[in-house]
Structure formats: C-alpha cells, structure tokens
XYZ file of C-alpha atoms in Angstrom:
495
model
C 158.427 101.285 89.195
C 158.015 102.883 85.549
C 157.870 100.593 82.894
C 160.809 100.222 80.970
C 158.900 99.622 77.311
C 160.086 101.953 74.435
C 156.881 103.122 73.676
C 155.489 104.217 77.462
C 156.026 107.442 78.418
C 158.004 108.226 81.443
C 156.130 110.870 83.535
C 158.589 114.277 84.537
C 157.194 116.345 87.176
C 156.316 120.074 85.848
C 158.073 122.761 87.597
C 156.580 126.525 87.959
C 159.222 128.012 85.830
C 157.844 124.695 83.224
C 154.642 126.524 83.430
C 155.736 129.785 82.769
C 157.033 128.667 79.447
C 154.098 127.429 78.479
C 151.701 130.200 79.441
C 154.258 132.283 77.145
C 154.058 130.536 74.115
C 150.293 130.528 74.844
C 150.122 134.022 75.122
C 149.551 136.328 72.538
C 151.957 138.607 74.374
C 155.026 136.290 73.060
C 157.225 136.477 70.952
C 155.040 137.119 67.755
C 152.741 139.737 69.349
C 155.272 141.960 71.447
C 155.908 142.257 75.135
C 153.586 143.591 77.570
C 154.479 147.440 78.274
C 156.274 147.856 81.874
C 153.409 149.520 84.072
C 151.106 147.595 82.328
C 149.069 144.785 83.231
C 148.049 142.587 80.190
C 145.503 139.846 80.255
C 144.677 137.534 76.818
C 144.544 140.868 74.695
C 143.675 143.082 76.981
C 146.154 145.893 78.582
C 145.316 148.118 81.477
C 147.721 150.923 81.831
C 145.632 153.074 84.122
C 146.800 154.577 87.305
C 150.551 154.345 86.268
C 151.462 158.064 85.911
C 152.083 157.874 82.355
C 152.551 161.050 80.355
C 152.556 159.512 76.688
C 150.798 155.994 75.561
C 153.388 153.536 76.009
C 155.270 152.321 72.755
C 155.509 149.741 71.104
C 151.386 148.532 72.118
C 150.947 144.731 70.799
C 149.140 144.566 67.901
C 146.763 141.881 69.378
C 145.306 144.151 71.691
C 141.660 144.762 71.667
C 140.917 146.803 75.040
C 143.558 149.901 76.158
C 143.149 151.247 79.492
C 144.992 154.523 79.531
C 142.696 156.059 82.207
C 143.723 158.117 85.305
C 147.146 158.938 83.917
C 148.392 162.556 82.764
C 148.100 161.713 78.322
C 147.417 165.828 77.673
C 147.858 165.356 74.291
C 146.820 162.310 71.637
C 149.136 162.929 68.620
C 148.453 161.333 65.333
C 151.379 158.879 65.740
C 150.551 157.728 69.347
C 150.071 154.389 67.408
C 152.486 154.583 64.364
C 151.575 151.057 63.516
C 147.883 149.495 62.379
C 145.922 147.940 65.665
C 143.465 146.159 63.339
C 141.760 144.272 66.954
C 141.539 147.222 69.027
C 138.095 148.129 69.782
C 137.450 149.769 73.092
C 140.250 152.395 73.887
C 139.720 154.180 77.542
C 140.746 157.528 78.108
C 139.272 159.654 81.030
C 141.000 161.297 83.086
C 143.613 162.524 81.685
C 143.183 166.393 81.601
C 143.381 165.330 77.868
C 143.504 168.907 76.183
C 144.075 167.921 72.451
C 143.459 165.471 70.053
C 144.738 165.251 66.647
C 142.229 164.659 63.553
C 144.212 161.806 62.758
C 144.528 160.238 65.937
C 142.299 158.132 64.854
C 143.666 156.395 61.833
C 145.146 153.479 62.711
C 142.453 152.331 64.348
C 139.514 151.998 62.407
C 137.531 148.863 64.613
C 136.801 150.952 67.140
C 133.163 150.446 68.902
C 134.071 152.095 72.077
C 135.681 155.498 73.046
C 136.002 156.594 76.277
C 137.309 160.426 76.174
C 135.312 161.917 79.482
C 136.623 163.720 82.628
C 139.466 165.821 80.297
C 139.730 169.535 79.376
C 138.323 169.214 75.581
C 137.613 172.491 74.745
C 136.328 172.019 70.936
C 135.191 169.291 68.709
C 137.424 170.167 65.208
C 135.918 169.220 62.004
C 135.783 165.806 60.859
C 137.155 164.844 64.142
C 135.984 161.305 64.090
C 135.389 160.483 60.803
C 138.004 157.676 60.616
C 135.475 155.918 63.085
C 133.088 153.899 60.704
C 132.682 151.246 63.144
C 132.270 153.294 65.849
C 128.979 152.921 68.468
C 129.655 154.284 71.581
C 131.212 157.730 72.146
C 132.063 159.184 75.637
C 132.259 162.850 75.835
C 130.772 164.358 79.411
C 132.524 166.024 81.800
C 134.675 168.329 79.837
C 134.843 171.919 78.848
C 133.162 171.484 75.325
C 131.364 174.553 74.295
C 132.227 174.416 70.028
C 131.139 171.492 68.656
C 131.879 171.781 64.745
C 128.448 170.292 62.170
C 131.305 167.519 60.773
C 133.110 166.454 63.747
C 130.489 163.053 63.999
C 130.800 162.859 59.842
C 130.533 158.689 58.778
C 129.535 157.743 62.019
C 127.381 155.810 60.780
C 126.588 152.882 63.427
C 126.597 155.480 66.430
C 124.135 154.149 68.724
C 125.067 156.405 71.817
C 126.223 160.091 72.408
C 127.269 161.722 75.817
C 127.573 165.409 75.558
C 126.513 165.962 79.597
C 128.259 168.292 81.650
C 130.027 170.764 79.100
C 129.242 174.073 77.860
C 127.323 173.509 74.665
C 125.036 176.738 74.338
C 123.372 175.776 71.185
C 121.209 172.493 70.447
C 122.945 170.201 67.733
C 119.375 169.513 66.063
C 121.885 168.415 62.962
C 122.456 165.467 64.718
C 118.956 164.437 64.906
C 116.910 165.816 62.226
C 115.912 163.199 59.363
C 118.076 162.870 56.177
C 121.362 164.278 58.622
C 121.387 162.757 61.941
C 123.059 159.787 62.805
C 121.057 156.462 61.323
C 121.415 154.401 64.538
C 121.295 157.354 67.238
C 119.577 156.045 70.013
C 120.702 158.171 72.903
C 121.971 161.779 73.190
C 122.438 163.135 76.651
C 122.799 166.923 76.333
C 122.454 167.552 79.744
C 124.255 169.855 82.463
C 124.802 171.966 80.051
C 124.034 176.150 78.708
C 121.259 175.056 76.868
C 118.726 178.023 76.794
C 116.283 176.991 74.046
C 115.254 173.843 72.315
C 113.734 173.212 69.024
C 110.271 171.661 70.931
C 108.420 171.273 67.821
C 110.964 169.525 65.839
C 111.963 167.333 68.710
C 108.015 166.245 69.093
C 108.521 165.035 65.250
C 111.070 163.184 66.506
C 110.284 159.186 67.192
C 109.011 158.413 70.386
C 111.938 155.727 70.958
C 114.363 158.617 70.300
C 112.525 160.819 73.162
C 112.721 158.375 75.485
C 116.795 158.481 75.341
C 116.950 162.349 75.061
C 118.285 164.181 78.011
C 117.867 167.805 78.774
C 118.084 168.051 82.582
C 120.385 170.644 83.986
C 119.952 172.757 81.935
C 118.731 177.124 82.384
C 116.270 176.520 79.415
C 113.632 179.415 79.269
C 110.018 178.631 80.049
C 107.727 178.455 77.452
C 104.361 176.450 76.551
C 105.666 174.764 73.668
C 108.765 173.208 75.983
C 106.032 172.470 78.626
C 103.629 170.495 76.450
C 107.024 168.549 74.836
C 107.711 167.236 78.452
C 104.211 166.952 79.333
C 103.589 164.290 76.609
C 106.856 162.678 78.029
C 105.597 162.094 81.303
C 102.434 161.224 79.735
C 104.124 158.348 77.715
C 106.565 157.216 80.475
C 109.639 158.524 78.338
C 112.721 157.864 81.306
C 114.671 161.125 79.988
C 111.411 162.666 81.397
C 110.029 160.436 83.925
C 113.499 160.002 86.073
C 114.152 163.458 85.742
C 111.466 165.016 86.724
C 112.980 167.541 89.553
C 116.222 168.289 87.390
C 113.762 169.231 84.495
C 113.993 173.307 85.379
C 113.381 176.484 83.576
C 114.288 179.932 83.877
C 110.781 182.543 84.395
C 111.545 186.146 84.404
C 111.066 187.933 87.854
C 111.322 184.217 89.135
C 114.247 184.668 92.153
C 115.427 181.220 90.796
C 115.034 177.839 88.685
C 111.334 176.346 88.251
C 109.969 173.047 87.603
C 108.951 173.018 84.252
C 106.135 170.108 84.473
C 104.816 172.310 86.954
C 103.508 175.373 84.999
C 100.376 174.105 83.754
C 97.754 176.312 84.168
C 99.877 178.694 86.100
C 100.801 182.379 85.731
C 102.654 184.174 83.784
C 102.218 181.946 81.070
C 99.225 179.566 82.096
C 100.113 176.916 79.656
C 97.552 173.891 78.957
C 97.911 170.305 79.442
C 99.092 168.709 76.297
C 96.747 165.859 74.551
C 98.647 162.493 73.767
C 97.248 162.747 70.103
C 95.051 164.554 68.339
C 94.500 164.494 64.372
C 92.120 166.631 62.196
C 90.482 165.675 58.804
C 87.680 166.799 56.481
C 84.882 164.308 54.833
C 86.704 162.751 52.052
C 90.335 162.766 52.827
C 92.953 159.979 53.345
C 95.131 160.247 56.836
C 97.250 158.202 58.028
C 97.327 157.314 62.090
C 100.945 156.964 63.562
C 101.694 154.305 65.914
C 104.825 155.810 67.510
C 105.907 153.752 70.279
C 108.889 154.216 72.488
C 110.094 150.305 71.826
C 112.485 150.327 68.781
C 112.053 146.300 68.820
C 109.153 146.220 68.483
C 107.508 142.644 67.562
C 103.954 142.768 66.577
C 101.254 145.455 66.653
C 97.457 145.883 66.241
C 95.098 148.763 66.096
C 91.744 148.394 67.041
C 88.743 151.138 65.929
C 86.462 153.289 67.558
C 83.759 150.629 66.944
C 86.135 147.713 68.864
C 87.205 146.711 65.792
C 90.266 144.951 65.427
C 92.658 145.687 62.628
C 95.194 143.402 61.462
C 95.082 143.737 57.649
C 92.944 145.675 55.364
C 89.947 146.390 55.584
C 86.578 145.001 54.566
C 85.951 147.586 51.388
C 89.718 148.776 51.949
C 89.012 152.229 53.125
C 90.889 150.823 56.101
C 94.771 149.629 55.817
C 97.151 148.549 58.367
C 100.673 149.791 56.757
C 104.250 147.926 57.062
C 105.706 150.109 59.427
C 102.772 149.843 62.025
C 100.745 152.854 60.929
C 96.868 152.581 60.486
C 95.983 154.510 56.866
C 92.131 155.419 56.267
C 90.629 156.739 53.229
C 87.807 158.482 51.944
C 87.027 159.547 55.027
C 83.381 159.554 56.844
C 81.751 160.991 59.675
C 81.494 157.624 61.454
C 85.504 157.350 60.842
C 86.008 159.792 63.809
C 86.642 158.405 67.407
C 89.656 157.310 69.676
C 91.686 154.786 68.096
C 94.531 152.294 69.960
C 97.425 150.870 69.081
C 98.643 147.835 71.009
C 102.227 147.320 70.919
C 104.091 143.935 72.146
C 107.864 145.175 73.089
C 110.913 143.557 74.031
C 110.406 144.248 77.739
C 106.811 145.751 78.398
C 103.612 145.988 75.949
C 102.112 149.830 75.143
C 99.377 151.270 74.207
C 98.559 154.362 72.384
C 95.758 156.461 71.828
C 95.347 158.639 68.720
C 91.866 160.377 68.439
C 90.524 161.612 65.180
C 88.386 164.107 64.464
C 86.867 164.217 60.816
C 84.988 167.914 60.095
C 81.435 167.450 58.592
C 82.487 169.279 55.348
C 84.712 169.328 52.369
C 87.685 171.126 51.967
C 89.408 172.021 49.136
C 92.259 174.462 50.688
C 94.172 174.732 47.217
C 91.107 175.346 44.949
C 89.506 177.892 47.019
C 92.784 179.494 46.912
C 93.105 179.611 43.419
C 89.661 180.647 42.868
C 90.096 183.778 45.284
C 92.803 184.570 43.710
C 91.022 184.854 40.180
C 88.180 186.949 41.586
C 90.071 189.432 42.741
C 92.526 189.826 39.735
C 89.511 190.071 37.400
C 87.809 192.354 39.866
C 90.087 194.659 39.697
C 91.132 194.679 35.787
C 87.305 195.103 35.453
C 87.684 198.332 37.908
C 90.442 199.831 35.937
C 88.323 199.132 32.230
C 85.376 200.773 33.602
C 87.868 203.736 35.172
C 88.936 204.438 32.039
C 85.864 204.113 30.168
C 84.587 206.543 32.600
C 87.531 209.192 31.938
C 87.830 208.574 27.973
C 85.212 207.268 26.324
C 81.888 209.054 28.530
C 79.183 209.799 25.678
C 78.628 213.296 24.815
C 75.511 214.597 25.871
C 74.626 217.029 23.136
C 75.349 214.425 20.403
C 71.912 215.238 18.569
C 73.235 218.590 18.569
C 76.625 218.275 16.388
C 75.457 219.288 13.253
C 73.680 222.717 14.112
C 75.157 225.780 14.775
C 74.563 227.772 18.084
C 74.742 231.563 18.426
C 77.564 232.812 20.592
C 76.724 234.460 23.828
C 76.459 238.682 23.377
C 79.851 240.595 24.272
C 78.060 242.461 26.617
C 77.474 239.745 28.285
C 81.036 237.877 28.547
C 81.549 240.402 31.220
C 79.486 238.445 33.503
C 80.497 234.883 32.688
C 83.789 233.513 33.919
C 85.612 229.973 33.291
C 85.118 229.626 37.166
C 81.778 229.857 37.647
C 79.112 226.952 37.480
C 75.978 229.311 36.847
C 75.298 229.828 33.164
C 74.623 233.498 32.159
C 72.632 232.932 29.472
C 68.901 233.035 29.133
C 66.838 230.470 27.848
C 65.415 231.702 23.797
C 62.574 230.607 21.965
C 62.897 227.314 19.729
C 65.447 224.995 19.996
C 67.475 223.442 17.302
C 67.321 219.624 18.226
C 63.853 219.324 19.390
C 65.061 219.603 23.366
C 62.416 219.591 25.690
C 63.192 222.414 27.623
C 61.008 223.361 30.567
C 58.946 226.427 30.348
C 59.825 228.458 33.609
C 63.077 229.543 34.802
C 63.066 226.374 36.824
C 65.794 227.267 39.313
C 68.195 223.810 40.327
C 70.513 223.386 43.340
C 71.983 227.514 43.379
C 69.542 228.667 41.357
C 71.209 226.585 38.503
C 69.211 225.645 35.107
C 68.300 222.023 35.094
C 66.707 221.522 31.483
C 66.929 219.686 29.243
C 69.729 220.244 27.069
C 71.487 223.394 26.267
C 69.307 226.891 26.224
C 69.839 228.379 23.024
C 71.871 231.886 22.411
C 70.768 234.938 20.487
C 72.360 235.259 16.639
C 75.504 237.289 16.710
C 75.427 239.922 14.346
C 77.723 239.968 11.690
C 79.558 238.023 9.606
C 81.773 235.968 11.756
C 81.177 232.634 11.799
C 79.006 231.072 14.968
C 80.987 229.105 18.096
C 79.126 226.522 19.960
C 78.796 226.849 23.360
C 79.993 224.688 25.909
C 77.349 222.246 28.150
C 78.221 222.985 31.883
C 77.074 219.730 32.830
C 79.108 217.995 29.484
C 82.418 215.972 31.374
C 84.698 218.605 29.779
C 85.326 221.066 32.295
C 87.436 224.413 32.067
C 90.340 222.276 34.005
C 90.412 219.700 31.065
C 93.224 219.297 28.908
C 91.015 219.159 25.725
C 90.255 222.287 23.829
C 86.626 222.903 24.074
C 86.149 225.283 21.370
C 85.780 224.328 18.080
C-alpha cells in the first residue's frame, strides 16, 4: 500500500493524452513558436511541406524553423513577402520542383542565415541583378535543371562564403569567367558545375591559371564546345593530374570538329588530324643565367598539411637554402635566385593531403645566356631613332649645303659664250658647246686633248674657259654642268 507520509509522493499513472501535453510544451511548435502548418509535417524545427499540392508557402511559418521543405508542390512564384516576418534560424530552404518561374530580388530578405538553397528542377529563365545578394551567409546554391540562359555579372554579388555552384543542365551560352577570375570570383568557390549546357568556347588559358584544387571541381561535360589544341592540352593535364571533373568524365568530355558527322572525344585528338594537337607537359618553366623564378607547387588538395620539394640533385628542401639562392616560400612554392646552369633539372613537390599524398613535377630549364629583354629594347630603339635623324642631317646637307666646285673661281670673271653660238646650246642638253681656250684663270689643270667622257662629254678639270665678248657689256659667268645647280633648280644661276 502507498505510504501515507506527507512528504512521499504518491505515484499517478501517465495517460497518452498526459504525454501529449508534455511533448507540447516541449515543443518549439507551442504556444510561443506557432502551430505547425496543416499539410505539414514538423519535427524539433524542422517542417516538411513537400508533396502537399501547395500553390503558395503556407502562412504563418514558425519562427523557430531552421529546415523548409517546400519541394514537389506547384510555388510558381516566390514573392518578396512569402515570409513577411524575420526567420532569423532558417538555414536550408528546399525548393525544386516547383515549375518555380519567378523570384523576387527581395525574396530573400528576411532570411539572411541561409547556408543552403535548393532552387533546381523549375522553369528559371534569368538570374536578375543582385539576385542573391541578401545571402551573406550563404554556401551552397542549387541551380541545375532549369531553363537559365541570362545570368546577370551581379546576381552572386556578397556571396561571399559560396563554397558550391550548380549551373548544370540550363542554357548558359557564355562562360561566367567573372565568377572565377582572381580579385572577382567568389573567395571560397570550390565547385562550379557548368555542365549540360550551350557552352561553345572556354577561356582554356585562363582556366589553366586557375588553382589546381579549383580544376578538380570544374565541370564542363555536356557540353558542344569546339575542338581546339588549347582545350585539348587543358584536359590533357587534367587527366594527367587525376582532376575528377576530368577523370570521371572522360566519355561526356566531347567536342564539335567541322565535317565531323557528330560529337568527338576531346582527350582523343592528340596527334590526330585536322588539328594534330600535342600531348601537353605537366610543367615546364624557362629561365636565363641570372634570374630569380619561382616554382609553383599547385596541388589539387586545398587542405593541404605539409609539403616538401626536393632538387634535381635529391636534395631535400625544407627551409632555405645553404647560401640562400634557394627558398622554400609560405604558401608552398620553391623560389630560386641568381640562377645557374646546374639549377636546371626536374624538381618534385611532395604533398601530404587530407585524403591521399601528391606529387608534382615541375622541370626547369635555365638558357646558357643572359637576357636583358627591356634593355635590348631600349637600346634598339635608340639606334634606330638616331639612325635615321642622322639620315635626314646628311639629306639635307646633301641638298643645301653641297660645296661649290668652282669656289677658287669666284673672284674672276669668265667671258660669255659667242651669240653665234647660243644657237647651238640649249638648257636641255648635257653636252657643253664650248671649246676649251688657252690659259685658265684659276690655275685648273685642264687636260690637253679633247678628251671625250661618257657621250663624248668633257671631263676636265674645271670649267674650259670662253672667248672675251666684245664690247662693253659687262662679262656673265658661265654655269658648271657638273655644279649641283641644274636648269630645273629653283635658284637663279646667273649672276
């Protein structure tokens, strides 16, 4: 029998509707954080809503809840006031399959915790600017199987801890290299599937810049990409490094090749016509004696724990070097200075990652001369502006300030040619008319014969002298025909 003492407790037995009550006040659907929604199943603070033919998100949602399962309903349209209060705990909100056709650009607002959006399998046509700015918080981002083919440069603006990206089986025609390149892609981007899409071209040699654990998350397959070498030799070094958007996608890795009746395998055009392209070298560097370089260790582990390199010679490197012309840099990189013919060789990087270890292979090759590419340049340059002002100086010394020949001869006077003889000279003609005389004024040495030249042309000397006019008229000098003025000059030659 139960003890009859004040301070024992009598035991009740707990009914089911007893439980119940409690569970309730347990909840955090009670009182305090709303009821569940009816076609809704909620669990601690979660609420699945999907599969119950909803057309709008059911109102009011508990402000406790963390995970919203709207999936497999008919929600075409995600206003901004679809939660017109402040879910400060939500942070995975699921909504594919929905033939979702719209979303507002401040859908978004009140609920800035999110990590995880779930928007596949809908009919989004465009990404509008700024679309999901409100999501600082956000890290993954579910986008395939729509009908995306505009995606707007702001629409992932201040997503800033965005670790993953699906973008697969839409109709994106141009490559969102914003999203990648350094200084303007996402910080934490770790994954960006692009695939099944209309991709026709990639930026190869900007995506080969592009960190090897990067790579190794970015998908192309499915895609009617036109062949080329440079797109060859980016997958090549893929498969050569085990990337898995490569490696586990080999077959669905196709290209377009005119007069090809369909799709071919792009790892399999090396050395093949049309374009015979060559197999692409893991990694190869090129110096000159002298010069610093530095020796990337880019491994496909972004955890990466601890890392060696170790030198041509089997040397290992774990600090600097012995005369420091060697030094092993804080983000894994091997730096080398003043560089030497014995520098050149294969060097390896081992890598310890979170799963597997790697090693990579970068070989060197240091050129048994100096170069000095900007000083060469600059001296070129010179030469050839002060060869040619030199060529225009001696041009115009040449046209304007040529000697005169018969400079001995200024201060004498010279007989004019006879009028009966003008008839036979003409301003044309490049056979003087005019015999040689006896003496000459300036001492010339003249040559005794006629002495024909080239056309039976004088070649003395100087200037053969003329007869004395008669009469009082003062004397003209005679003009040299081999003196630079010619009849077709602009100065006067008589004086």
């Amino acid at each position: 029998p139960p003890s009859r003492h004040p301070c024992v407790a009598t035991r009740v037995p707990m009914g089911p509707l007893s439980l119940l009550l409690a569970l309730s006040l347990l909840s955090p659907w009670g009182s305090a954080g709303g009821s569940c929604p009816q076609r809704c199943v909620c669990a601690s603070n979660l609420l699945s809503c999907s599969q119950a033919n909803l057309s709008t998100v059911p109102a009011p949602l508990p402000r406790f809840t963390a995970v919203l399962d709207l999936s497999h309903n008919n929600v075409t349209r995600l206003r901004a006031d679809w939660a017109p209060a402040r879910l400060p705990h939500l942070h995975a909100l699921l909504l594919s399959h929905n033939g979702l056709a719209f979303v507002s650009t401040e859908a978004f607002t009140h609920v800035p915790r999110l990590r995880h959006l779930d928007l596949s399998s809908n009919r989004l046509r465009t990404l509008d600017e700024n679309l999901f700015s409100d999501l600082g918080e956000l890290e993954v981002l579910l986008l395939y199987n729509n009908e995306i083919a505009t995606v707007d440069r702001t629409a992932f603006e201040n997503l800033g801890r965005l670790r993953k990206l699906y973008l697969g089986q839409n109709r994106i025609a141009r490559f969102p290299l914003e999203l990648l390149r350094e200084g303007t892609r996402l910080p934490q981007l770790a994954l960006l599937d692009l695939s099944a899409n209309r991709l026709r071209a990639v930026p190869a040699g900007e995506l080969q810049a592009l960190p090897a654990w990067l790579r190794d998350r970015l998908y192309l397959h499915n895609n009617p990409l036109a062949c080329d070498c440079p797109l060859f030799q980016l997958l090549d070094r893929g498969r050569r490094r085990h990337l898995s958007a490569v490696e586990d996608f080999q077959d669905e890795l196709r290209c377009f090749l005119p007069g090809a009746p369909a799709l071919v395998k792009i790892l399999d055009l090396a050395g093949k016509q049309p374009l015979n392209c060559s197999k692409a070298r893991e990694a190869v560097l090129e110096a000159h004696l002298g010069d610093s370089v530095t020796l990337g260790c880019d491994s496909r582990w972004q955890g990466v724990r601890s890392r060696h390199w170790v030198t041509p010679g089997g040397e290992r490197v774990l600090g600097d070097g012995g005369n420091g012309s060697v030094v092993l840099l804080a983000n894994g990189s091997l730096q080398l200075r003043a560089l030497r013919p014995e520098d050149a060789g294969t060097y390896s990087c081992w890598v310890a990652g979170p799963l597997l270890n790697e090693t990579l292979y970068v070989e060197l090759l240091v050129h048994n001369f100096t170069l000095h590419g900007p000083h060469d340049t600059l001296n070129t340059a010179y030469t050839t502006l002060v060869g040619c002002i030199l060529s225009v100086v001696l041009v115009l010394i040449y046209l304007y300030l040529t000697p005169c020949r018969c400079c001995c001869c200024r201060g004498s006077e010279k007989p004019p040619a006879p009028r009966d003889d003008s008839i036979n000279s003409s301003v044309l003609s490049t056979t003087p008319n005019h015999a040689g005389a006896a003496g000459e004024p300036c001492g010339s040495h003249v040559a005794s014969g006629a002495g024909a030249g080239q056309n039976g042309r004088f070649k003395g000397g100087g200037t053969p002298p003329l007869p004395a006019r008669q009469g009082p008229k003062a004397q003209r000098k005679v003009s040299d025909p081999d003196s630079v003025s010619s009849v077709f000059s602009d100065t006067p030659i008589v004086v």
